[in-house]
Tab-separated table of C-alpha atoms in Angstrom:
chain	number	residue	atom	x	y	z
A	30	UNK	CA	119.655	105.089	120.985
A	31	UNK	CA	115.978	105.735	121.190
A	32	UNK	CA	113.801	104.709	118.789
A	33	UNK	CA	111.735	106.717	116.600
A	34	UNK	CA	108.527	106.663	118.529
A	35	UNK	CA	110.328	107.737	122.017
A	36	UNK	CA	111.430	110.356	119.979
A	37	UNK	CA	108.355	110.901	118.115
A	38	UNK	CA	106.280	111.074	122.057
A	39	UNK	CA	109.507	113.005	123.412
A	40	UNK	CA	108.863	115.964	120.537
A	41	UNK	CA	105.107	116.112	120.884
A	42	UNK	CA	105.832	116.687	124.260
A	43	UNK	CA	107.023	120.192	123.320
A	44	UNK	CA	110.909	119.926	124.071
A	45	UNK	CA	111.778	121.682	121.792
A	46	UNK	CA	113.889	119.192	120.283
A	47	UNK	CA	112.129	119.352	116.547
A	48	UNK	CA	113.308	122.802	116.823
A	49	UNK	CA	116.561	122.392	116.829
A	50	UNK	CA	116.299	119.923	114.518
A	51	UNK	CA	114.195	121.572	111.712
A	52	UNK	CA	116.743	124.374	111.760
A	53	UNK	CA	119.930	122.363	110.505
A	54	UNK	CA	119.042	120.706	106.954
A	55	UNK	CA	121.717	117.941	107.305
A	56	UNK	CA	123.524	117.008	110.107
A	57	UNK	CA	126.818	118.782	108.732
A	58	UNK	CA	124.859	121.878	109.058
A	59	UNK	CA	124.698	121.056	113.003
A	60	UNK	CA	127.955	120.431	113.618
A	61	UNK	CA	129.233	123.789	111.349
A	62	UNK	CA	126.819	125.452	113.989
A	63	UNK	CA	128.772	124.664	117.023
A	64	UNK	CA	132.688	125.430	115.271
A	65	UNK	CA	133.884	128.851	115.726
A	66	UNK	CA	136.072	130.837	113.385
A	67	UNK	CA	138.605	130.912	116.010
A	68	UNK	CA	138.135	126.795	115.782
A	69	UNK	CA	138.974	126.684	112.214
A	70	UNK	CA	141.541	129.290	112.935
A	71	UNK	CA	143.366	126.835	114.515
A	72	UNK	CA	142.337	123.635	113.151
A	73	UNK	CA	142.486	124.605	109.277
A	74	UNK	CA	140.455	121.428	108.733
A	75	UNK	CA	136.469	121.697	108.642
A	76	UNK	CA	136.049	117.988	108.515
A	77	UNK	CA	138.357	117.702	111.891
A	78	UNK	CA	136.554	120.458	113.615
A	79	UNK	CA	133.176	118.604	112.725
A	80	UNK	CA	134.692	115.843	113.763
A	81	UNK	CA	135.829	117.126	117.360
A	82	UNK	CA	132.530	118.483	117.968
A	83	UNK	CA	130.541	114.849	117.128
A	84	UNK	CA	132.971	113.687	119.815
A	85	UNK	CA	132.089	116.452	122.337
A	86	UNK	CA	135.341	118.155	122.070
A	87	UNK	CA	133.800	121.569	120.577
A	88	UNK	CA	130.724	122.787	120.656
A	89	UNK	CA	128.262	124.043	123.848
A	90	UNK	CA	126.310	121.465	125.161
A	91	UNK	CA	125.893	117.842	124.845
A	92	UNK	CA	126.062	116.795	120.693
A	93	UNK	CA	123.795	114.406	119.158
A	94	UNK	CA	124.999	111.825	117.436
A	95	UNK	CA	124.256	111.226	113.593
A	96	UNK	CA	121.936	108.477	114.012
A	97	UNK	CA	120.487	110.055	116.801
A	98	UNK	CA	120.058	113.578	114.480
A	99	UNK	CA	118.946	112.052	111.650
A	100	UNK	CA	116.551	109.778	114.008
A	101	UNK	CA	115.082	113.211	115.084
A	102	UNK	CA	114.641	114.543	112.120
A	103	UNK	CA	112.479	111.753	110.858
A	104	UNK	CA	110.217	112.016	113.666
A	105	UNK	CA	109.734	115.374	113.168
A	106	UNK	CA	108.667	115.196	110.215
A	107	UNK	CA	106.190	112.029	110.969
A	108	UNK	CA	104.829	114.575	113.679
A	109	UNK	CA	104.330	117.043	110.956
A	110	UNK	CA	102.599	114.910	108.555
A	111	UNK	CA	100.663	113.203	111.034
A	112	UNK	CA	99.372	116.877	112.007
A	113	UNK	CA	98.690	117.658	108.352
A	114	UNK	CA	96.611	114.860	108.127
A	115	UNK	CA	94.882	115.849	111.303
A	116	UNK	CA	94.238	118.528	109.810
A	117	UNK	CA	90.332	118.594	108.110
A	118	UNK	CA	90.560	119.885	104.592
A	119	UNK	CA	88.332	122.391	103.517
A	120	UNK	CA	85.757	121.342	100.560
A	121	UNK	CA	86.145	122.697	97.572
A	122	UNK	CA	82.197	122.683	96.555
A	123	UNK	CA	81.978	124.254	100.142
A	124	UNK	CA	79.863	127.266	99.569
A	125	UNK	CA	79.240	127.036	95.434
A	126	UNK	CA	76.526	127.813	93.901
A	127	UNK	CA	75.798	124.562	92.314
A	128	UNK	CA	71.598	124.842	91.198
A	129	UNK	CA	72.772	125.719	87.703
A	130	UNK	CA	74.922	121.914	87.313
A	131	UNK	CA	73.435	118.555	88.590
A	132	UNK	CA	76.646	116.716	88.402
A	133	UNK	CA	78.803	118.930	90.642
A	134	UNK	CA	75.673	119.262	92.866
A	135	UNK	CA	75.784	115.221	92.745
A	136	UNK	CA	79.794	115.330	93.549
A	137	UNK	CA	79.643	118.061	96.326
A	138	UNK	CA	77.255	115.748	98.300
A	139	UNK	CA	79.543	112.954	97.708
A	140	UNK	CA	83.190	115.046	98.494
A	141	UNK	CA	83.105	114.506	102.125
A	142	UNK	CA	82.523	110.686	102.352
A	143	UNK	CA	85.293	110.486	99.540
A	144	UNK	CA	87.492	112.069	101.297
A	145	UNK	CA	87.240	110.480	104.422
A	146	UNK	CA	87.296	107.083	102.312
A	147	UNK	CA	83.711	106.154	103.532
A	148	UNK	CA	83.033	106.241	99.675
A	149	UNK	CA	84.614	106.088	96.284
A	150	UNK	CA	82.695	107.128	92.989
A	151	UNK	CA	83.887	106.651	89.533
A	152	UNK	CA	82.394	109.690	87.030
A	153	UNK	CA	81.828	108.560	83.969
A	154	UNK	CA	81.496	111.826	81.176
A	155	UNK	CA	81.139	111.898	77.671
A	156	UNK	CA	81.354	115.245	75.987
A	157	UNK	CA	83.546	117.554	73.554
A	158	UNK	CA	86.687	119.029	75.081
A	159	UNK	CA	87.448	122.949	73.794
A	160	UNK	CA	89.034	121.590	70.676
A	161	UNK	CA	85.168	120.206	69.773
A	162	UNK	CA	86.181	116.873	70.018
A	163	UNK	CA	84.197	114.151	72.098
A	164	UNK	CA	85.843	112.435	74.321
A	165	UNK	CA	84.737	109.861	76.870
A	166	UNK	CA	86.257	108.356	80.315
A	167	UNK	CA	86.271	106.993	83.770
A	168	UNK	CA	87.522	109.533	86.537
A	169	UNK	CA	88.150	108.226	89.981
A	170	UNK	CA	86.875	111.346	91.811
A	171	UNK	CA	88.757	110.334	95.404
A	172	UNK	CA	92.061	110.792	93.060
A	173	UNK	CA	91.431	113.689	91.447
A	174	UNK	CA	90.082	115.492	94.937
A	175	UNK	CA	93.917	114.645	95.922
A	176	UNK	CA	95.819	115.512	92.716
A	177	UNK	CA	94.184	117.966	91.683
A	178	UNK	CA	92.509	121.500	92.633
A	179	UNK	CA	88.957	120.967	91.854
A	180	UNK	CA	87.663	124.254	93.438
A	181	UNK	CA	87.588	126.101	89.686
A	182	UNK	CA	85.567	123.763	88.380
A	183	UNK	CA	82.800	123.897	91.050
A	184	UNK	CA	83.034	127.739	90.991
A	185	UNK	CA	82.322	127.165	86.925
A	186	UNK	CA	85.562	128.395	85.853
A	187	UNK	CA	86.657	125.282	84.309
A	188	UNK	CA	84.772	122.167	83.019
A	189	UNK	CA	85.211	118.654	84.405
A	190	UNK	CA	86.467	116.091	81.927
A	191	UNK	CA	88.206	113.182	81.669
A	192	UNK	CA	92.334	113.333	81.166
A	193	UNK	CA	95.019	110.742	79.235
A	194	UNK	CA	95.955	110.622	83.221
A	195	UNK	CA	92.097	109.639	84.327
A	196	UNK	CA	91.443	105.945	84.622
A	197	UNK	CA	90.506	105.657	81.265
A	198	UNK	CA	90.125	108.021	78.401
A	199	UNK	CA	89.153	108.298	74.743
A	200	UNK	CA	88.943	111.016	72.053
A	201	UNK	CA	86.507	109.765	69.097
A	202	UNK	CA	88.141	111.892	66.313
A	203	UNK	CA	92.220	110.846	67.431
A	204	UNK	CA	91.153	107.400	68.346
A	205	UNK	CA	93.713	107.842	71.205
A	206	UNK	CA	93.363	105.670	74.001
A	207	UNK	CA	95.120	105.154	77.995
A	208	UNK	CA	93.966	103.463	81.010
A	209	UNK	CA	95.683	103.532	84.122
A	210	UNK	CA	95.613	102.567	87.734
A	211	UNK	CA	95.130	104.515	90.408
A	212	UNK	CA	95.445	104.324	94.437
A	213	UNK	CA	91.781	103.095	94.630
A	214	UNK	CA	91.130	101.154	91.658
A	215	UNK	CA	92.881	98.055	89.488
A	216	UNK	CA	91.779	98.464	85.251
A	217	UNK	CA	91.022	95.434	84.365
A	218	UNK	CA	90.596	95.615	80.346
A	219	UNK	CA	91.429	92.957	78.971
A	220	UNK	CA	87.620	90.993	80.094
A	221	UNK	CA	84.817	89.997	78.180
A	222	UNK	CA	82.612	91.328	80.494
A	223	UNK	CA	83.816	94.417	79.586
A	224	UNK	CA	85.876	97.395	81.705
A	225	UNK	CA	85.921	96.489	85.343
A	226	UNK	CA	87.374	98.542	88.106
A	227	UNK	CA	88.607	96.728	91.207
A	228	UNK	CA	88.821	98.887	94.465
A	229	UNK	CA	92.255	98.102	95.925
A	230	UNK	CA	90.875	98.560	99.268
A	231	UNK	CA	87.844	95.844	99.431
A	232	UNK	CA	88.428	94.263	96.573
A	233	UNK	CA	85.570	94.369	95.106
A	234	UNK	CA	84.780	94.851	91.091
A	235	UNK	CA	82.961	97.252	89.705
A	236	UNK	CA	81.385	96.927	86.040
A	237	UNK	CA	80.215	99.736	84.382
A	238	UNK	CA	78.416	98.015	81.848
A	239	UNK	CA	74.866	99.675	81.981
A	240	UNK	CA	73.170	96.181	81.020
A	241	UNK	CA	75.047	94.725	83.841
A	242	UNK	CA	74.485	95.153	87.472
A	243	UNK	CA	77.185	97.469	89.363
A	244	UNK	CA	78.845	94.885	91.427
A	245	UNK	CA	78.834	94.233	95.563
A	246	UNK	CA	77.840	97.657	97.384
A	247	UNK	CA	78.317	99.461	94.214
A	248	UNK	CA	75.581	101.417	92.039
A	249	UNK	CA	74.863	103.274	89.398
A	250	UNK	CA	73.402	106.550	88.907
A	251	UNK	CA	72.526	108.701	85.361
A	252	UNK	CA	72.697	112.101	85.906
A	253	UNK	CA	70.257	114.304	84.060
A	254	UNK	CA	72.083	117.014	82.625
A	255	UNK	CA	72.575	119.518	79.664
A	256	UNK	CA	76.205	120.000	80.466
A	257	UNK	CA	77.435	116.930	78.855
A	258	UNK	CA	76.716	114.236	76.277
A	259	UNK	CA	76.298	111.717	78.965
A	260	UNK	CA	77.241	111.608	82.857
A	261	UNK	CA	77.101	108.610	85.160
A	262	UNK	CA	78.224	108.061	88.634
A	263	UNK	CA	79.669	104.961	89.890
A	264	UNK	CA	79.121	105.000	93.984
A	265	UNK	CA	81.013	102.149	95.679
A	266	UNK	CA	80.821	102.247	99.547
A	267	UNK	CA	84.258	100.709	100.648
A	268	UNK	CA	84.548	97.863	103.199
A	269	UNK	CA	87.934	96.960	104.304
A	270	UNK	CA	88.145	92.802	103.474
A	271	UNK	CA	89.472	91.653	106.617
């Protein structure tokens, strides 16, 4: 049996082959496709007609074996991601009008390195949500870009603020509190220097402590707004420890 790359090469060669394969859901889907009525007529048993036509019995043409179907089908759908991810994204603070708000101006010139993992940036923001209540927290804006649509917020439809889901959060009046990990940073809380944030990738830690310096190829930058309480950007430019 060929392996999954062969295959992988063989279907970005245009055969066809992903085709056929993309049209069948499960492999019992390609063998009902090859039975006839006039085989079940006769056979009164669907499992032995699938049967017969996984042994070449039934059926036009040579049939593929399961392993060799199912083989197929992964490779398609490696050459599909892998063409998804070829794919550039578009930005979305491409063509905003961003004079009115210093911090998205900040993070629309930092969107493209972030997604292309030349950078990561932690936004720190301290404000009142739309119940009035101030809350505070870490977002890991690489994440976010991914899990999240961000285009309504740089077209001013919706205002950025930290979420229970963000790397950490806190609401002053419910004293509730989370922290969590993402796919670029480790929260380390439990420190006396304070919160740290270690990128998975370099590992590197970042400290946010304003007294403190930033950390290794990190730093720190205050943005002067009147849209929020308070809003600081953590830039970190990410070297791959080898």
């Amino acid at each position: 049996m060929a392996d999954d790359e062969n295959i992988l090469q063989e279907l970005s060669g245009g055969t066809g082959g992903d085709n056929m394969v993309n049209e069948f859901a499960t492999y019992e889907d390609y063998l009902d496709s090859q039975i006839s009525a006039t085989d079940l007529y006769y056979l009164e048993d669907e499992d032995l007609a699938r049967h017969l036509v996984e042994l070449g019995y039934r059926g036009s043409g040579e049939t593929l074996k399961r392993e060799e179907f199912e083989a197929r089908k992964r490779a398609a759908e490696q050459a599909r991601l892998s063409k998804l991810r070829a794919e550039p994204k578009a930005l979305a603070s491409a063509g905003k009008d961003l004079s009115n708000s210093p911090l998205l101006a900040a993070l629309a010139e930092r969107e493209e390195m972030v997604r292309n993992g030349k950078l990561t940036t932690i936004i720190f923001l301290r404000d009142r949500n739309s119940k009035g209540q101030e809350v505070s927290g870490y977002i890991d804006f690489a994440h976010r870009l991914k899990a999240e649509n961000l285009e309504p917020y740089f077209e001013g439809k919706r205002k950025l603020l930290p979420k229970p889901a963000d790397l950490s959060f806190y609401n002053w009046e419910t004293q509730t509190s989370t922290s969590n990990h993402t796919p670029n940073f480790q929260v380390i809380a439990d420190n006396e220097s304070g919160l740290l944030f270690k990128n998975k990738r370099d590992r590197k830690v970042i400290n946010v402590d304003p007294k403190a310096k930033p950390g290794d190829n990190s730093r720190r930058i205050e943005i002067s707004t009147h849209e929020y309480v308070q809003a600081v950007l953590y830039d970190h430019v990410t070297r791959r420890k080898t």
